[in-house]
Short mmCIF file of C-alpha atoms and ligand atoms in Angstrom, two decimals:
data_model
loop_
_atom_site.label_atom_id
_atom_site.label_comp_id
_atom_site.label_asym_id
_atom_site.label_seq_id
_atom_site.Cartn_x
_atom_site.Cartn_y
_atom_site.Cartn_z
CA UNK A 1 0.00 0.00 0.00
CA UNK A 2 1.49 3.36 -0.97
CA UNK A 3 2.21 5.84 1.81
CA UNK A 4 -0.14 8.83 2.01
CA UNK A 5 -2.08 11.07 4.37
CA UNK A 6 -5.84 10.60 4.18
CA UNK A 7 -8.30 13.43 4.73
CA UNK A 8 -9.18 12.24 8.25
CA UNK A 9 -6.17 13.92 9.82
CA UNK A 10 -6.52 17.18 7.91
CA UNK A 11 -8.15 20.27 9.43
CA UNK A 12 -8.95 22.38 6.39
CA UNK A 13 -11.23 25.04 7.96
CA UNK A 14 -10.36 28.46 6.60
CA UNK A 15 -7.55 27.07 4.47
CA UNK A 16 -7.30 27.29 0.69
CA UNK A 17 -7.23 23.70 -0.51
CA UNK A 18 -6.05 22.94 -4.04
CA UNK A 19 -7.88 19.78 -5.06
CA UNK A 20 -6.60 18.06 -8.22
CA UNK A 21 -9.44 16.06 -9.75
CA UNK A 22 -9.90 14.48 -13.15
CA UNK A 23 -12.73 16.20 -14.99
CA UNK A 24 -11.51 14.77 -18.28
CA UNK A 25 -15.01 13.43 -18.93
CA UNK A 26 -16.70 12.44 -22.18
CA UNK A 27 -18.61 15.39 -23.73
CA UNK A 28 -20.72 15.81 -26.80
CA UNK A 29 -22.00 19.17 -28.09
CA UNK A 30 -20.94 20.90 -24.88
CA UNK A 31 -22.72 18.43 -22.61
CA UNK A 32 -21.27 15.78 -20.32
CA UNK A 33 -22.30 12.32 -21.57
CA UNK A 34 -21.03 10.34 -18.59
CA UNK A 35 -21.13 11.72 -15.04
CA UNK A 36 -19.09 8.93 -13.42
CA UNK A 37 -15.86 10.83 -12.83
CA UNK A 38 -17.75 13.88 -11.54
CA UNK A 39 -19.84 11.82 -9.14
CA UNK A 40 -16.78 9.94 -7.92
CA UNK A 41 -14.86 13.10 -6.90
CA UNK A 42 -17.89 14.83 -5.41
CA UNK A 43 -17.53 13.24 -1.93
CA UNK A 44 -14.01 14.65 -1.48
CA UNK A 45 -15.06 18.15 -2.56
CA UNK A 46 -18.19 18.05 -0.40
CA UNK A 47 -16.27 16.79 2.63
CA UNK A 48 -13.70 19.58 2.33
CA UNK A 49 -16.36 22.24 1.81
CA UNK A 50 -18.41 20.88 4.73
CA UNK A 51 -15.31 21.11 6.91
CA UNK A 52 -14.99 24.80 6.01
CA UNK A 53 -12.23 24.65 3.42
CA UNK A 54 -11.99 27.16 0.58
CA UNK A 55 -12.03 24.59 -2.18
CA UNK A 56 -10.06 25.32 -5.34
CA UNK A 57 -10.68 22.67 -7.99
CA UNK A 58 -7.94 21.94 -10.54
CA UNK A 59 -8.24 19.71 -13.59
CA UNK A 60 -7.07 19.14 -17.12
CA UNK A 61 -9.43 18.52 -20.00
CA UNK A 62 -8.38 16.94 -23.28
CA UNK A 63 -4.97 17.54 -24.74
CA UNK A 64 -4.91 21.22 -25.81
CA UNK A 65 -1.85 22.81 -27.36
CA UNK A 66 -2.11 26.17 -25.63
CA UNK A 67 -5.40 27.98 -24.93
CA UNK A 68 -8.30 26.39 -26.80
CA UNK A 69 -11.88 27.50 -26.13
CA UNK A 70 -13.27 24.13 -27.29
CA UNK A 71 -11.46 22.53 -24.34
CA UNK A 72 -12.59 24.97 -21.65
CA UNK A 73 -13.72 23.57 -18.29
CA UNK A 74 -16.51 26.15 -18.13
CA UNK A 75 -19.21 23.67 -19.30
CA UNK A 76 -18.29 21.56 -16.26
CA UNK A 77 -19.37 24.24 -13.77
CA UNK A 78 -23.05 23.35 -13.98
CA UNK A 79 -22.74 19.53 -13.71
CA UNK A 80 -20.16 19.88 -10.94
CA UNK A 81 -22.38 22.27 -9.05
CA UNK A 82 -25.30 19.84 -9.39
CA UNK A 83 -23.19 16.94 -8.13
CA UNK A 84 -22.03 18.99 -5.14
CA UNK A 85 -25.39 20.53 -4.37
CA UNK A 86 -23.82 23.96 -4.04
CA UNK A 87 -22.70 26.77 -6.34
CA UNK A 88 -19.32 26.60 -8.05
CA UNK A 89 -17.51 29.76 -9.16
CA UNK A 90 -15.34 29.73 -12.25
CA UNK A 91 -12.05 31.45 -12.99
CA UNK A 92 -11.02 31.82 -16.65
CA UNK A 93 -7.41 30.98 -15.85
CA UNK A 94 -5.71 28.58 -13.45
CA UNK A 95 -2.85 30.92 -12.48
CA UNK A 96 -2.29 34.67 -12.40
CA UNK A 97 -4.61 37.55 -11.48
CA UNK A 98 -7.91 35.89 -12.55
CA UNK A 99 -7.20 32.77 -10.53
CA UNK A 100 -5.91 34.74 -7.56
CA UNK A 101 -9.00 36.95 -7.52
CA UNK A 102 -11.35 33.94 -7.63
CA UNK A 103 -9.52 32.21 -4.80
CA UNK A 104 -9.37 35.42 -2.77
CA UNK A 105 -13.15 35.83 -3.10
CA UNK A 106 -13.85 32.38 -1.62
CA UNK A 107 -15.38 32.17 1.83
CA UNK A 108 -15.08 29.10 4.04
CA UNK A 109 -17.05 26.23 2.52
CA UNK A 110 -17.15 27.73 -0.99
CA UNK A 111 -15.90 26.12 -4.19
CA UNK A 112 -14.19 27.53 -7.30
CA UNK A 113 -13.21 25.68 -10.45
CA UNK A 114 -10.20 27.02 -12.32
CA UNK A 115 -9.76 26.85 -16.09
CA UNK A 116 -8.01 23.90 -17.81
CA UNK A 117 -4.49 23.44 -16.44
CA UNK A 118 -3.18 22.33 -19.82
CA UNK A 119 -3.77 25.75 -21.37
CA UNK A 120 -0.32 26.39 -19.87
CA UNK A 121 2.55 24.27 -21.23
CA UNK A 122 4.14 24.44 -17.75
CA UNK A 123 1.54 21.94 -16.52
CA UNK A 124 2.68 18.98 -18.62
CA UNK A 125 6.33 20.04 -18.39
CA UNK A 126 6.03 20.20 -14.60
CA UNK A 127 7.81 23.56 -14.84
CA UNK A 128 8.96 24.99 -11.49
CA UNK A 129 7.60 28.46 -12.29
CA UNK A 130 4.16 27.07 -13.11
CA UNK A 131 4.17 24.88 -10.01
CA UNK A 132 5.07 27.97 -8.00
CA UNK A 133 2.20 29.96 -9.54
CA UNK A 134 -0.26 27.20 -8.65
CA UNK A 135 1.15 26.70 -5.17
CA UNK A 136 0.61 30.38 -4.42
CA UNK A 137 -3.14 29.77 -4.64
CA UNK A 138 -3.30 27.21 -1.83
CA UNK A 139 -2.29 26.25 1.69
CA UNK A 140 -2.91 22.54 1.23
CA UNK A 141 -2.84 20.15 -1.74
CA UNK A 142 -5.27 17.26 -2.08
CA UNK A 143 -4.79 14.89 -5.01
CA UNK A 144 -7.97 13.03 -5.92
CA UNK A 145 -7.00 12.24 -9.51
CA UNK A 146 -5.76 8.65 -9.52
CA UNK A 147 -6.69 8.50 -13.20
CA UNK A 148 -4.08 11.18 -13.96
CA UNK A 149 -1.47 9.83 -11.53
CA UNK A 150 0.56 8.22 -14.32
CA UNK A 151 1.47 11.77 -15.43
CA UNK A 152 4.32 13.63 -13.71
CA UNK A 153 2.72 17.01 -14.27
CA UNK A 154 2.75 20.18 -12.16
CA UNK A 155 -0.67 19.51 -10.67
CA UNK A 156 -0.21 15.76 -10.19
CA UNK A 157 3.39 15.69 -8.96
CA UNK A 158 4.99 19.13 -8.72
CA UNK A 159 2.61 20.55 -6.13
CA UNK A 160 3.48 17.81 -3.66
CA UNK A 161 6.95 19.32 -3.37
CA UNK A 162 5.49 22.70 -2.41
CA UNK A 163 2.46 22.11 -0.18
CA UNK A 164 1.37 19.72 2.56
CA UNK A 165 -0.32 16.91 0.67
CA UNK A 166 -3.18 14.50 1.24
CA UNK A 167 -4.99 11.93 -0.88
CA UNK A 168 -8.66 12.61 -1.60
CA UNK A 169 -11.29 9.96 -0.92
CA UNK A 170 -11.36 8.69 -4.51
CA UNK A 171 -7.58 8.41 -4.68
CA UNK A 172 -7.66 6.61 -1.34
CA UNK A 173 -10.36 4.17 -2.50
CA UNK A 174 -8.54 3.43 -5.75
CA UNK A 175 -5.26 2.74 -3.93
CA UNK A 176 -6.89 0.60 -1.25
CA UNK A 177 -8.81 -1.55 -3.70
CA UNK A 178 -6.02 -1.94 -6.20
CA UNK A 179 -3.56 -2.88 -3.46
CA UNK A 180 -5.98 -5.45 -2.09
CA UNK A 181 -6.33 -6.99 -5.52
CA UNK A 182 -2.68 -7.37 -6.47
CA UNK A 183 -0.32 -6.61 -3.57
CA UNK A 184 -1.68 -8.93 -0.88
CA UNK A 185 -4.57 -10.68 -2.59
CA UNK A 186 -6.51 -13.66 -1.45
CA UNK A 187 -5.57 -16.51 -3.77
CA UNK A 188 -6.21 -17.87 -6.28
CA UNK A 189 -6.03 -14.64 -8.28
CA UNK A 190 -7.36 -14.58 -11.82
CA UNK A 191 -6.75 -11.79 -14.31
CA UNK A 192 -8.89 -11.29 -17.38
CA UNK A 193 -7.19 -9.24 -20.07
CA UNK A 194 -8.97 -8.47 -23.31
CA UNK A 195 -9.01 -5.76 -25.92
CA UNK A 196 -7.70 -5.53 -29.42
CA UNK A 197 -3.95 -5.45 -29.20
CA UNK A 198 -1.10 -7.29 -27.57
CA UNK A 199 1.28 -4.49 -28.54
CA UNK A 200 -0.28 -2.02 -26.07
CA UNK A 201 -0.30 -4.57 -23.24
CA UNK A 202 3.04 -6.39 -23.40
CA UNK A 203 4.33 -4.90 -20.15
CA UNK A 204 0.99 -5.52 -18.48
CA UNK A 205 0.89 -9.21 -19.49
CA UNK A 206 4.52 -9.69 -18.50
CA UNK A 207 3.91 -8.23 -15.05
CA UNK A 208 0.61 -10.03 -14.49
CA UNK A 209 1.77 -13.56 -15.29
CA UNK A 210 4.34 -13.24 -12.53
CA UNK A 211 1.67 -12.24 -10.00
CA UNK A 212 -1.57 -14.05 -10.76
CA UNK A 213 -2.47 -17.73 -10.68
CA UNK A 214 -4.47 -17.70 -13.90
CA UNK A 215 -4.66 -15.34 -16.86
CA UNK A 216 -7.62 -15.34 -19.21
CA UNK A 217 -6.81 -13.74 -22.56
CA UNK A 218 -9.70 -12.63 -24.73
CA UNK A 219 -10.55 -10.09 -27.42
CA UNK A 220 -8.43 -9.50 -30.51
CA UNK A 221 -5.27 -10.09 -28.48
CA UNK A 222 -6.24 -13.72 -27.90
CA UNK A 223 -6.00 -14.23 -31.67
CA UNK A 224 -2.33 -13.28 -31.58
CA UNK A 225 -1.73 -15.90 -28.88
CA UNK A 226 -3.72 -18.54 -30.79
CA UNK A 227 -1.77 -17.78 -33.94
CA UNK A 228 1.50 -18.08 -31.99
CA UNK A 229 0.38 -21.54 -30.82
CA UNK A 230 -0.19 -22.53 -34.45
CA UNK A 231 -3.99 -22.39 -34.36
CA UNK A 232 -5.60 -21.10 -37.57
CA UNK A 233 -7.46 -17.86 -36.91
CA UNK A 234 -8.93 -17.24 -40.38
CA UNK A 235 -9.14 -13.57 -41.31
CA UNK A 236 -9.33 -12.42 -37.67
CA UNK A 237 -7.75 -9.25 -36.37
CA UNK A 238 -4.36 -10.17 -34.92
CA UNK A 239 -0.79 -8.94 -34.66
CA UNK A 240 0.84 -11.85 -36.43
CA UNK A 241 4.29 -10.24 -36.15
CA UNK A 242 4.04 -10.46 -32.36
CA UNK A 243 3.99 -14.27 -32.24
CA UNK A 244 7.39 -14.32 -30.52
CA UNK A 245 6.16 -11.84 -27.91
CA UNK A 246 3.12 -14.01 -27.23
CA UNK A 247 5.35 -17.07 -26.87
CA UNK A 248 7.62 -15.17 -24.45
CA UNK A 249 4.60 -14.28 -22.29
CA UNK A 250 3.54 -17.95 -22.32
CA UNK A 251 7.05 -19.07 -21.33
CA UNK A 252 7.16 -16.59 -18.46
CA UNK A 253 3.73 -17.72 -17.31
CA UNK A 254 4.83 -21.36 -17.35
CA UNK A 255 7.94 -20.48 -15.36
CA UNK A 256 5.95 -18.72 -12.66
CA UNK A 257 3.14 -21.26 -12.46
CA UNK A 258 0.48 -19.05 -14.04
CA UNK A 259 -2.10 -20.88 -16.09
CA UNK A 260 -3.08 -19.17 -19.36
CA UNK A 261 -6.59 -19.69 -20.60
CA UNK A 262 -7.24 -18.99 -24.29
CA UNK A 263 -10.57 -19.39 -26.12
CA UNK A 264 -11.52 -22.99 -26.87
CA UNK A 265 -14.43 -21.99 -29.10
CA UNK A 266 -15.45 -18.81 -30.86
CA UNK A 267 -18.34 -16.92 -32.39
CA UNK A 268 -17.34 -16.17 -35.95
CA UNK A 269 -18.69 -14.14 -38.86
CA UNK A 270 -17.36 -12.95 -42.21
CA UNK A 271 -17.33 -9.35 -40.95
CA UNK A 272 -17.75 -7.20 -37.86
CA UNK A 273 -21.22 -5.81 -38.54
CA UNK A 274 -24.48 -5.83 -36.65
CA UNK A 275 -26.90 -8.42 -38.02
CA UNK A 276 -24.33 -10.58 -39.85
CA UNK A 277 -24.95 -14.33 -39.76
CA UNK A 278 -22.80 -15.87 -37.03
CA UNK A 279 -21.64 -19.38 -36.18
CA UNK A 280 -20.07 -20.94 -33.14
CA UNK A 281 -17.14 -23.25 -33.87
CA UNK A 282 -14.37 -25.01 -31.96
CA UNK A 283 -11.27 -22.81 -31.98
CA UNK A 284 -9.46 -25.31 -34.20
CA UNK A 285 -12.11 -24.98 -36.94
CA UNK A 286 -12.13 -21.30 -37.93
CA UNK A 287 -12.46 -21.11 -41.75
CA UNK A 288 -9.93 -18.95 -43.59
CA UNK A 289 -12.50 -16.31 -44.61
CA UNK A 290 -14.10 -15.92 -41.14
CA UNK A 291 -13.27 -13.67 -38.20
CA UNK A 292 -13.26 -14.55 -34.50
CA UNK A 293 -15.47 -11.87 -32.89
CA UNK A 294 -16.34 -13.27 -29.49
CA UNK A 295 -15.57 -16.17 -27.19
CA UNK A 296 -17.99 -19.10 -27.52
CA UNK A 297 -20.15 -20.75 -24.83
CA UNK A 298 -17.60 -23.45 -23.95
CA UNK A 299 -15.01 -20.73 -23.26
CA UNK A 300 -17.53 -18.74 -21.23
CA UNK A 301 -18.28 -21.83 -19.14
CA UNK A 302 -14.56 -22.46 -18.60
CA UNK A 303 -14.00 -18.87 -17.45
CA UNK A 304 -17.02 -19.04 -15.16
CA UNK A 305 -15.68 -22.25 -13.58
CA UNK A 306 -12.30 -20.59 -13.12
CA UNK A 307 -13.92 -17.57 -11.44
CA UNK A 308 -15.88 -19.83 -9.12
CA UNK A 309 -12.53 -21.25 -7.91
CA UNK A 310 -10.88 -17.83 -7.61
CA UNK A 311 -10.94 -15.43 -4.64
CA UNK A 312 -9.71 -12.35 -6.50
CA UNK A 313 -10.34 -11.06 -10.01
CA UNK A 314 -8.58 -8.24 -11.85
CA UNK A 315 -10.26 -7.39 -15.14
CA UNK A 316 -9.12 -5.20 -18.01
CA UNK A 317 -10.57 -5.28 -21.50
CA UNK A 318 -13.59 -6.94 -23.15
CA UNK A 319 -13.54 -10.56 -24.37
CA UNK A 320 -15.13 -9.84 -27.75
CA UNK A 321 -16.16 -7.01 -30.05
CA UNK A 322 -18.66 -5.94 -27.39
CA UNK A 323 -19.82 -2.70 -29.06
CA UNK A 324 -21.49 -4.74 -31.80
CA UNK A 325 -24.12 -7.22 -30.60
CA UNK A 326 -24.24 -10.19 -30.49
CA UNK A 327 -20.45 -10.12 -29.98
CA UNK A 328 -20.96 -8.72 -26.47
CA UNK A 329 -22.45 -12.00 -25.22
CA UNK A 330 -19.24 -13.53 -23.87
CA UNK A 331 -18.22 -10.39 -21.95
CA UNK A 332 -21.74 -9.99 -20.56
CA UNK A 333 -22.02 -13.61 -19.38
CA UNK A 334 -18.64 -13.54 -17.66
CA UNK A 335 -19.36 -10.12 -16.12
CA UNK A 336 -22.63 -11.39 -14.67
CA UNK A 337 -20.90 -14.41 -13.15
CA UNK A 338 -18.28 -12.12 -11.59
CA UNK A 339 -21.07 -9.93 -10.19
CA UNK A 340 -22.90 -12.96 -8.76
CA UNK A 341 -19.77 -14.34 -7.05
CA UNK A 342 -19.01 -10.85 -5.71
CA UNK A 343 -22.52 -10.54 -4.30
CA UNK A 344 -22.14 -13.90 -2.57
CA UNK A 345 -18.91 -12.74 -0.94
CA UNK A 346 -16.86 -15.33 -2.79
CA UNK A 347 -14.87 -13.01 -5.04
CA UNK A 348 -13.12 -9.66 -4.73
CA UNK A 349 -13.52 -8.17 -8.21
CA UNK A 350 -11.67 -5.12 -9.46
CA UNK A 351 -11.92 -3.76 -12.99
CA UNK A 352 -10.72 -0.73 -14.86
CA UNK A 353 -9.16 0.79 -17.95
CA UNK A 354 -10.58 2.37 -21.08
CA UNK A 355 -13.19 0.16 -22.73
CA UNK A 356 -13.62 -2.01 -19.67
CA UNK A 357 -15.96 0.30 -17.82
CA UNK A 358 -18.13 0.74 -20.93
CA UNK A 359 -18.25 -3.04 -21.43
CA UNK A 360 -19.20 -3.72 -17.82
CA UNK A 361 -21.78 -0.96 -17.87
CA UNK A 362 -23.28 -2.51 -21.01
CA UNK A 363 -23.48 -5.78 -19.07
CA UNK A 364 -25.33 -3.89 -16.31
CA UNK A 365 -22.80 -4.85 -13.63
CA UNK A 366 -20.96 -1.57 -13.16
CA UNK A 367 -22.28 -1.27 -9.58
CA UNK A 368 -22.02 -4.95 -8.79
CA UNK A 369 -18.29 -5.55 -8.77
CA UNK A 370 -16.20 -4.87 -5.68
CA UNK A 371 -14.52 -1.92 -7.33
CA UNK A 372 -14.58 -0.22 -10.69
CA UNK A 373 -11.65 2.12 -11.26
CA UNK A 374 -12.22 5.49 -12.91
CA UNK A 375 -8.78 5.25 -14.48
CA UNK A 376 -7.81 4.34 -18.02
CA UNK A 377 -4.10 4.72 -18.68
CA UNK A 378 -3.23 4.93 -14.97
CA UNK A 379 -4.99 1.62 -14.31
CA UNK A 380 -2.98 -0.01 -17.10
CA UNK A 381 0.30 1.38 -15.78
CA UNK A 382 -0.60 0.14 -12.33
CA UNK A 383 -1.23 -3.33 -13.82
CA UNK A 384 2.18 -3.05 -15.46
CA UNK A 385 3.65 -2.80 -11.96
CA UNK A 386 4.95 0.73 -12.53
CA UNK A 387 5.21 3.33 -9.83
CA UNK A 388 2.80 6.16 -10.68
CA UNK A 389 4.43 9.59 -10.14
CA UNK A 390 1.22 11.09 -8.74
CA UNK A 391 0.97 8.30 -6.19
CA UNK A 392 4.65 8.31 -5.25
CA UNK A 393 4.46 12.09 -4.64
CA UNK A 394 1.78 11.66 -1.97
CA UNK A 395 4.45 10.66 0.54
CA UNK A 396 6.81 13.61 0.00
CA UNK A 397 5.13 16.11 2.27
CA UNK A 398 2.25 14.45 4.09
CA UNK A 399 -0.34 16.83 5.53
CA UNK A 400 -0.95 16.55 9.28
C1 3PG B 1 -7.57 9.92 -18.77
O1 3PG B 1 -8.68 10.25 -19.19
O2 3PG B 1 -7.03 8.82 -19.02
C2 3PG B 1 -6.83 10.87 -17.89
O3 3PG B 1 -7.61 12.00 -17.66
C3 3PG B 1 -5.46 11.24 -18.43
O4 3PG B 1 -5.56 11.95 -19.63
P1 3PG B 1 -4.29 12.03 -20.58
O5 3PG B 1 -4.11 10.65 -21.15
O6 3PG B 1 -4.59 13.06 -21.62
O7 3PG B 1 -3.10 12.41 -19.74
MG1 MG B 2 -5.64 8.56 -21.53
#
C-alpha cells in the first residue's frame, strides 16, 4: 500500500485547498455524456467544503496545445455544481490575477473551479515556475485524480513538493482496492485481459503472469496468442508479427506457475457488422474467410468455472467485439458471473481501464463488482507494476 495522508487527519477550515481532480469526462455538443468521474470526486469536494475549506478545484481537459476555447472547463461548472449541491464559481485561468481573484473571493465552505491546467505548457512540463504559480493559490494540496497519476505534471506531482499533501477519498479508495487486488490478494487470483492489441499490453501481461495464478486472454489479443500456438485464426484481427512476444509471455507464465486460458471456441462471422450471420465453432475450426469476434459458450463456461474457484479477479478489456451485438455475449455472461460471485462474498472483483468500464456498464454490472476504477491509462500502468508519479508524490510532504 502506498504511503499517504488521508483526509481524516486534515483540518482544512479556513484554508485554501487545491484539489486536483480528473474532470476529463466524455462530452458531446458541450454536454457531459457520462457523469461517473464527476460523481466519484464529489464526496471529497463536499467533505472539504463541509469542513470549512476554501475549495479550489484543478483539472485538465483533453490535450490542448495552448489555450483552446473548445477545451474549456466552463461547461463543467453546472454539472459539478449539481453533483455537489452547491454553487461553483469559475475562474477563466488557473494561475495569475484571474485565478488569484477567484480564490481570494472564496469564503469558508465555498468552491471555485479554475480553467483547464493544460492551457499552460508548464503543466505537462512540470515547470517549477508554473508549479510555483499554482502553489501560491493554496495552503494545502489534495490529489484526488488517480486516473491522472501516471502523469508527472505540475498539478499531479509538482505541487506535492510545495504544499502539505493529502490523498482525496477517490484516490484513497482506488489505492486501497487496487492494493488489495494485487499486492496482498486472497488466492487464487485470476486476471482477465482483453481488448484488441497485444502491442499495447506487453508490459501488463509480462507483469501479471508473474503475480496471478491464472490469466484469461480474450478479445483480438487472444487471436495473436492462438496464432503463436499454431492455431488457424482465419481472417481475424491479430498482430501476427508479435507471435514471438506471445510465446515469451507464455514461457514466463509457465515459469511462474500461471495458467493461461485462451478461447476454446469462438463466435465467428465474415465481418464485424451488426446483423451478420454468425456461427459458433471449436477454436481449431475457424475457416480462412471468417473472423473470430467473441468467445464461444464453452469458453464462457470455462472462465465461469475458473472464477468460481478464484478469490480475487482483476479485469481489463472486453472478451469480444462488445460494441457490436451479439459479440458482447461472452463479456456480458462472464461479467454477470463475476457480479454474482461478488454478491455472494466469494470473489473480490476489481476492474478498470478504457473500454472495460463501458463493457461492464453494457453488461449492467458496473455497480455490482467490488470496485470499478475510474482510471484508463493509470490503471494499465498500475497493472504493469509501474510506480505512478502522482501516487509516489503523496508521501513527499504528508499533511498533518
Ligand atoms: C484519462 O482520461 O485517461 C486521464 O484524464 C489522463 O488523460 P491524458 O491521457 O490526456 O493524460
Ligand atoms: Mg488517456
